[in-house]
Structures are given as structure tokens and as C-alpha cells.
Short mmCIF file of C-alpha atoms in Angstrom, two decimals:
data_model
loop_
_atom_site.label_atom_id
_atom_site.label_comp_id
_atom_site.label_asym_id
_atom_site.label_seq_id
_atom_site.Cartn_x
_atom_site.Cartn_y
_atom_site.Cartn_z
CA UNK O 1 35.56 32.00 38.72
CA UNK O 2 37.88 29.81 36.53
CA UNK O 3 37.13 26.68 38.01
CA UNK O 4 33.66 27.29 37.00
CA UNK O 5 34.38 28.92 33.60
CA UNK O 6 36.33 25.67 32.50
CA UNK O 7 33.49 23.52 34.35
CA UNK O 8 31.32 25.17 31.64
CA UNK O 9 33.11 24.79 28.85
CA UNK O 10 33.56 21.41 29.45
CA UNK O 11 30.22 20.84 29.92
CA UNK O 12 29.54 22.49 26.25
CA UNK O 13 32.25 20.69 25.02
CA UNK O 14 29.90 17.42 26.17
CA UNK O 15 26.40 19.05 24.67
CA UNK O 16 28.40 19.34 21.13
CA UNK O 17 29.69 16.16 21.36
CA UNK O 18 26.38 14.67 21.91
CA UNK O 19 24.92 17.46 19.32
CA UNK O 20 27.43 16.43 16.71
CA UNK O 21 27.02 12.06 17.35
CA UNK O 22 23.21 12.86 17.47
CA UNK O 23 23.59 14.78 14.04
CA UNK O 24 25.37 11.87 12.63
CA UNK O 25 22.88 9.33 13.28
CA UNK O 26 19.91 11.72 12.26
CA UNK O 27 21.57 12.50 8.44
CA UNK O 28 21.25 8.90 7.67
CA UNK O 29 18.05 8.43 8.81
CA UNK O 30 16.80 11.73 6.95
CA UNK O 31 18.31 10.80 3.74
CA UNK O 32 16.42 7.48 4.10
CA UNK O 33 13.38 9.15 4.34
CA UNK O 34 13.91 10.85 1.29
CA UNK O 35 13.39 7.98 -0.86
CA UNK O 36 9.33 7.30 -0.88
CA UNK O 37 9.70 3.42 -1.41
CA UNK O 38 11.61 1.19 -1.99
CA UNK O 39 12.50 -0.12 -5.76
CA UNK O 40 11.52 -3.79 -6.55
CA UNK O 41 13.77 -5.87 -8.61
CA UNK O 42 13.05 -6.00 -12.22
CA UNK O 43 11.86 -9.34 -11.41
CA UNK O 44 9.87 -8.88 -8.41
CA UNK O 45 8.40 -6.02 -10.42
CA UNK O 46 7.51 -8.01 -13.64
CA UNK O 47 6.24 -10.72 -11.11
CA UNK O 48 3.80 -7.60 -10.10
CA UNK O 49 2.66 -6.79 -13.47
CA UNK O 50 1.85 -10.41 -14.29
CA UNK O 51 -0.47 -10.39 -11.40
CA UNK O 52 -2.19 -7.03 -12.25
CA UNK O 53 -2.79 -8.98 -15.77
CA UNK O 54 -3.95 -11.97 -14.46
CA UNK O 55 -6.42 -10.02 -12.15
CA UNK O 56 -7.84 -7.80 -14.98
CA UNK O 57 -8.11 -10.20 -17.66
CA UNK O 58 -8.11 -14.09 -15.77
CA UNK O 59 -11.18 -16.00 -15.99
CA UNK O 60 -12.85 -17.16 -12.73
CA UNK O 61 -12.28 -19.88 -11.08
CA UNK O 62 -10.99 -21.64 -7.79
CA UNK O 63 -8.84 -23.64 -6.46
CA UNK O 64 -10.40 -27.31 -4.46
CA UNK O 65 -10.43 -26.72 -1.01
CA UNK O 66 -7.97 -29.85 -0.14
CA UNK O 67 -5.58 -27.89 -2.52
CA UNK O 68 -5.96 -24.83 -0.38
CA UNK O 69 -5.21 -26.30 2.37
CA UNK O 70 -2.42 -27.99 1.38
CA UNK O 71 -1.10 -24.71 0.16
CA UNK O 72 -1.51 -22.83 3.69
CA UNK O 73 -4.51 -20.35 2.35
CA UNK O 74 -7.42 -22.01 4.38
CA UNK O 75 -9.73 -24.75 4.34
CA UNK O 76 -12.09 -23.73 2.01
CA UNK O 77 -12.22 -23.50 -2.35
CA UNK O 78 -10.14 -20.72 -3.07
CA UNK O 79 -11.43 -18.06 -5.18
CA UNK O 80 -8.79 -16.66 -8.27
CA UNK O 81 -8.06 -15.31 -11.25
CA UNK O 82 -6.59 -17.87 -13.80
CA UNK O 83 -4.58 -17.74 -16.42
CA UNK O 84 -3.77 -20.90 -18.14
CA UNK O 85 -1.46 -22.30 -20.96
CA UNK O 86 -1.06 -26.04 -22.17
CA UNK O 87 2.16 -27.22 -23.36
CA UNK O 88 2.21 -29.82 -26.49
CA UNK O 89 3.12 -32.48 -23.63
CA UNK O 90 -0.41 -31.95 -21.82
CA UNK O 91 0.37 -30.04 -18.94
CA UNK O 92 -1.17 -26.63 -18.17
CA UNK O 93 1.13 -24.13 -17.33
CA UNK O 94 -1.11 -21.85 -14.86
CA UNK O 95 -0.87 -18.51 -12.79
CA UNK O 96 -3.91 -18.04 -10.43
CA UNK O 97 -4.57 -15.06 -8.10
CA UNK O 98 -6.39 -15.26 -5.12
CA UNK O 99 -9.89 -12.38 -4.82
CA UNK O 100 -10.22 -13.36 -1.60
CA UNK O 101 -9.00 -10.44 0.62
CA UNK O 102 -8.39 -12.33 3.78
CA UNK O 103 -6.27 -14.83 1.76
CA UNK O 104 -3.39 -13.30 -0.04
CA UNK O 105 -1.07 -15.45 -2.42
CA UNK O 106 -0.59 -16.58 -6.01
CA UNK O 107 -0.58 -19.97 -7.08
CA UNK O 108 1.64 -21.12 -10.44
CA UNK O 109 1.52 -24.29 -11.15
CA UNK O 110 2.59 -27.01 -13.72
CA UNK O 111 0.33 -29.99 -14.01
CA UNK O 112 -0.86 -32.66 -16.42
CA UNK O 113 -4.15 -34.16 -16.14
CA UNK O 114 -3.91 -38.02 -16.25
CA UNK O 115 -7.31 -39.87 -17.45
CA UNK O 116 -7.27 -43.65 -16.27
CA UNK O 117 -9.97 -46.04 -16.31
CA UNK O 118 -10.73 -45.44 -12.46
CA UNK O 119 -10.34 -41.62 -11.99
CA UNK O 120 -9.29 -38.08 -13.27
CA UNK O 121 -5.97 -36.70 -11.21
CA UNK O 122 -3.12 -34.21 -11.72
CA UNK O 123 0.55 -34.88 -11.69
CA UNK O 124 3.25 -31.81 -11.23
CA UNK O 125 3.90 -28.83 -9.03
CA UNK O 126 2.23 -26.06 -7.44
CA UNK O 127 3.95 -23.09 -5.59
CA UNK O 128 2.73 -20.35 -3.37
CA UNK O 129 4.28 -16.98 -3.68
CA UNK O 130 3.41 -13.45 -3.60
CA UNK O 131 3.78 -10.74 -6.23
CA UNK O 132 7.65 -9.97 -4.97
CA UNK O 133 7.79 -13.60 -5.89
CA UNK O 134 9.13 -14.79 -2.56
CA UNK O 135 8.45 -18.59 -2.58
CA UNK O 136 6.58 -19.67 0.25
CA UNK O 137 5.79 -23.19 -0.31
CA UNK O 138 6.19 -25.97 -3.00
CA UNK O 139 3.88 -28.99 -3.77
CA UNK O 140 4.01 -32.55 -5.07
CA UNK O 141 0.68 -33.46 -6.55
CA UNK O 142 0.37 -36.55 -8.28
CA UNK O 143 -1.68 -39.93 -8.25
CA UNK O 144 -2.00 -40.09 -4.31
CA UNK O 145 -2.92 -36.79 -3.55
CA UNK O 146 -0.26 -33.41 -2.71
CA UNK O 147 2.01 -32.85 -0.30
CA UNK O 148 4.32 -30.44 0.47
CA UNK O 149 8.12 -30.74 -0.36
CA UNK O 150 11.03 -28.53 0.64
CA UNK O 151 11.07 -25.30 -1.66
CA UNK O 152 14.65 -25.75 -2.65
CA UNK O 153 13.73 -29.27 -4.46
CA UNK O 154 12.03 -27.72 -7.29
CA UNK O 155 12.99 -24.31 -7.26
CA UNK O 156 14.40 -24.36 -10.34
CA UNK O 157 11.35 -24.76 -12.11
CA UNK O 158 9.87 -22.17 -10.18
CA UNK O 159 12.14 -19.73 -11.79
CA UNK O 160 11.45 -20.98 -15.37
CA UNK O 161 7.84 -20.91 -14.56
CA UNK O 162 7.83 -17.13 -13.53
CA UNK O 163 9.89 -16.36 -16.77
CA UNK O 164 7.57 -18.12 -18.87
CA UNK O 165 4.13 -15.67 -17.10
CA UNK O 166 7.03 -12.54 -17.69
CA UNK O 167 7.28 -13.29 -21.32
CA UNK O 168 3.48 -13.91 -21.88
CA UNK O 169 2.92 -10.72 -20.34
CA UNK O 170 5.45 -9.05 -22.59
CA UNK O 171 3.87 -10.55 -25.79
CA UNK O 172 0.96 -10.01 -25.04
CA UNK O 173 1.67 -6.09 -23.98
CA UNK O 174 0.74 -2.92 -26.50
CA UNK O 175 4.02 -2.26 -28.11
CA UNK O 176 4.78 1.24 -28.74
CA UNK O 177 5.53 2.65 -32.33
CA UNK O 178 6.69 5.80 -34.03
CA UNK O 179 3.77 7.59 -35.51
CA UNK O 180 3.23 6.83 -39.06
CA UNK O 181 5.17 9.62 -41.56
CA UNK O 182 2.98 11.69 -43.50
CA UNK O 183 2.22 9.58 -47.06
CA UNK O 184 2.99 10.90 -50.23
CA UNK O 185 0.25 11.16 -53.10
CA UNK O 186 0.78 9.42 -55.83
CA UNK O 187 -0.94 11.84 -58.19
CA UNK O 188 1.32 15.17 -58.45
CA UNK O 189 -0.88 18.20 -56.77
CA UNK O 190 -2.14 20.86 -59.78
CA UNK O 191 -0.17 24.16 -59.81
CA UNK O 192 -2.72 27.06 -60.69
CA UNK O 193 -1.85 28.79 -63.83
CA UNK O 194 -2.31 32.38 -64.00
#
């Protein structure tokens, strides 16, 4: 009867060992699930907010189809939300949303347009990202046509160009105020005599 007593308790020993590492692991992955989402980054959340803005208050437009492709978002003119601003120096600073469902992606770009004798064409850079801002591709456009070039060669100006569309939003954002304090009149109220 002892040899089986301490086979059992051995045995429970092993179940609350395994009970207690199994507890261990759970408690992390409960307190995880405690927290709905996620938080962005102030920046990946102003990046957000910029493109809720652009959406509800861009004009139409689209972006050519050799563009598009160039870009990785299809083959065909690209349907967005624009919001552009030129600089003194002639290039458009511009933040364009895609509305086309089945291809995701914002487009900010910097470009001038040159005017020659022969033809019309841009010079600067466009970049693909999303609204946590996560660059996913950088273009060269200028006389010859665009092409892609590695995202680390201008992503400098990427980072500029995403503060710039942050503080545009901000200006351009309701401020709130304190509500106004009652006025004084200027003319004393009458006292009723009795």
C-alpha cells in the first residue's frame, strides 16, 4: 500500500507541476488579451488622421496608370483623394489616398512640373505607404520617366514630408477654447426705489 501511496503522490506532484507551468504561460497570454488593441505611435496615429482628412475633404482625382504601376497598386489609373500644396519653388507637395478598395496605399509625393518646348513632365519623389506610415516603396520621377529607388535613399524626405501633412492637419483642425465669460453691461442696472 505504500509503494502505491507514494506512486500517487508522485504522480500529483507531476499534474501540479504541469498545472502550475501551464498557469504560467496562460497569465501572460490572459493579460494580453486584456488590452483590446494595440496603441499606434503618435506618429503612425497622426499619419491616420491625415488620411481620414484627406478622404473627407480631398478633391478627386487619380493617379496615371504607368504611375500605378510603377508604384505596385496595379495597372490601371488609380482612383484618390488629393490633397495638394505648392511650395514658392514650384513643386506640389501632395498626399493622395487611394478609393479603390482592392488597392490599398497612400501616395505623398514631392514634384515640380517642368514646361519645355517639347513636353510637360514631373521631376521629384513619390512614396507608397500606408496610414501606420510604413514605407513601402520610393520613386525617382523625372525627365525619362520613374523608377523605383531603394527606400533608404530618400527617406529622409519622407519623414519631412509626413511632418509637413501632420502640421497641415493640425492648422487646419478646430481648436478648442474656454467658453466666453459672461460680459459686463456698460450701463449700471436700475435699483427700484420704494
Amino acid at each position: 500500500m505504500s509503494g502505491s501511496l507514494s506512486n500517487h503522490t508522485l504522480q500529483t506532484k507531476k499534474n501540479l507541476a504541469r498545472s502550475f507551468v501551464a498557469a504560467l504561460v496562460l497569465i501572460p497570454i490572459a493579460l494580453l488579451g486584456q488590452n483590446p488593441a494595440p496603441t499606434l505611435h503618435s506618429n503612425q496615429a497622426e499619419l491616420a488622421k491625415v488620411e481620414e482628412w484627406v478622404l473627407s475633404q480631398g478633391t478627386t482625382e487619380s493617379i496615371a496608370a504607368e504611375l500605378a504601376a510603377i508604384l505596385g497598386v496595379g495597372s490601371d489609373r488609380l482612383p484618390v483623394k488629393l490633397k495638394s500644396f505648392p511650395t514658392p519653388n514650384g513643386i506640389d507637395r501632395a498626399f493622395a489616398v487611394s478609393t479603390n478598395p482592392n488597392q490599398k496605399g497612400i501616395v505623398v509625393s514631392a514634384l515640380k512640373t517642368i514646361k519645355d518646348n517639347i513636353k510637360i513632365y514631373s521631376v521629384g519623389t513619390a512614396w507608397l505607404t500606408d496610414r501606420s506610415g510604413s514605407l513601402r516603396r520610393t520613386i525617382a520621377v523625372d525627365a525619362t520617366g520613374a523608377r523605383v529607388v531603394p527606400n533608404n535613399s530618400r527617406a529622409a524626405e519622407f519623414k519631412e514630408l509626413k511632418a509637413f501633412f501632420v502640421k497641415k492637419l493640425e492648422a487646419t483642425a478646430p481648436t478648442t477654447s474656454s467658453p466666453p465669460s459672461p460680459r459686463k453691461s456698460a450701463t449700471p442696472a436700475k435699483k427700484n426705489s420704494p
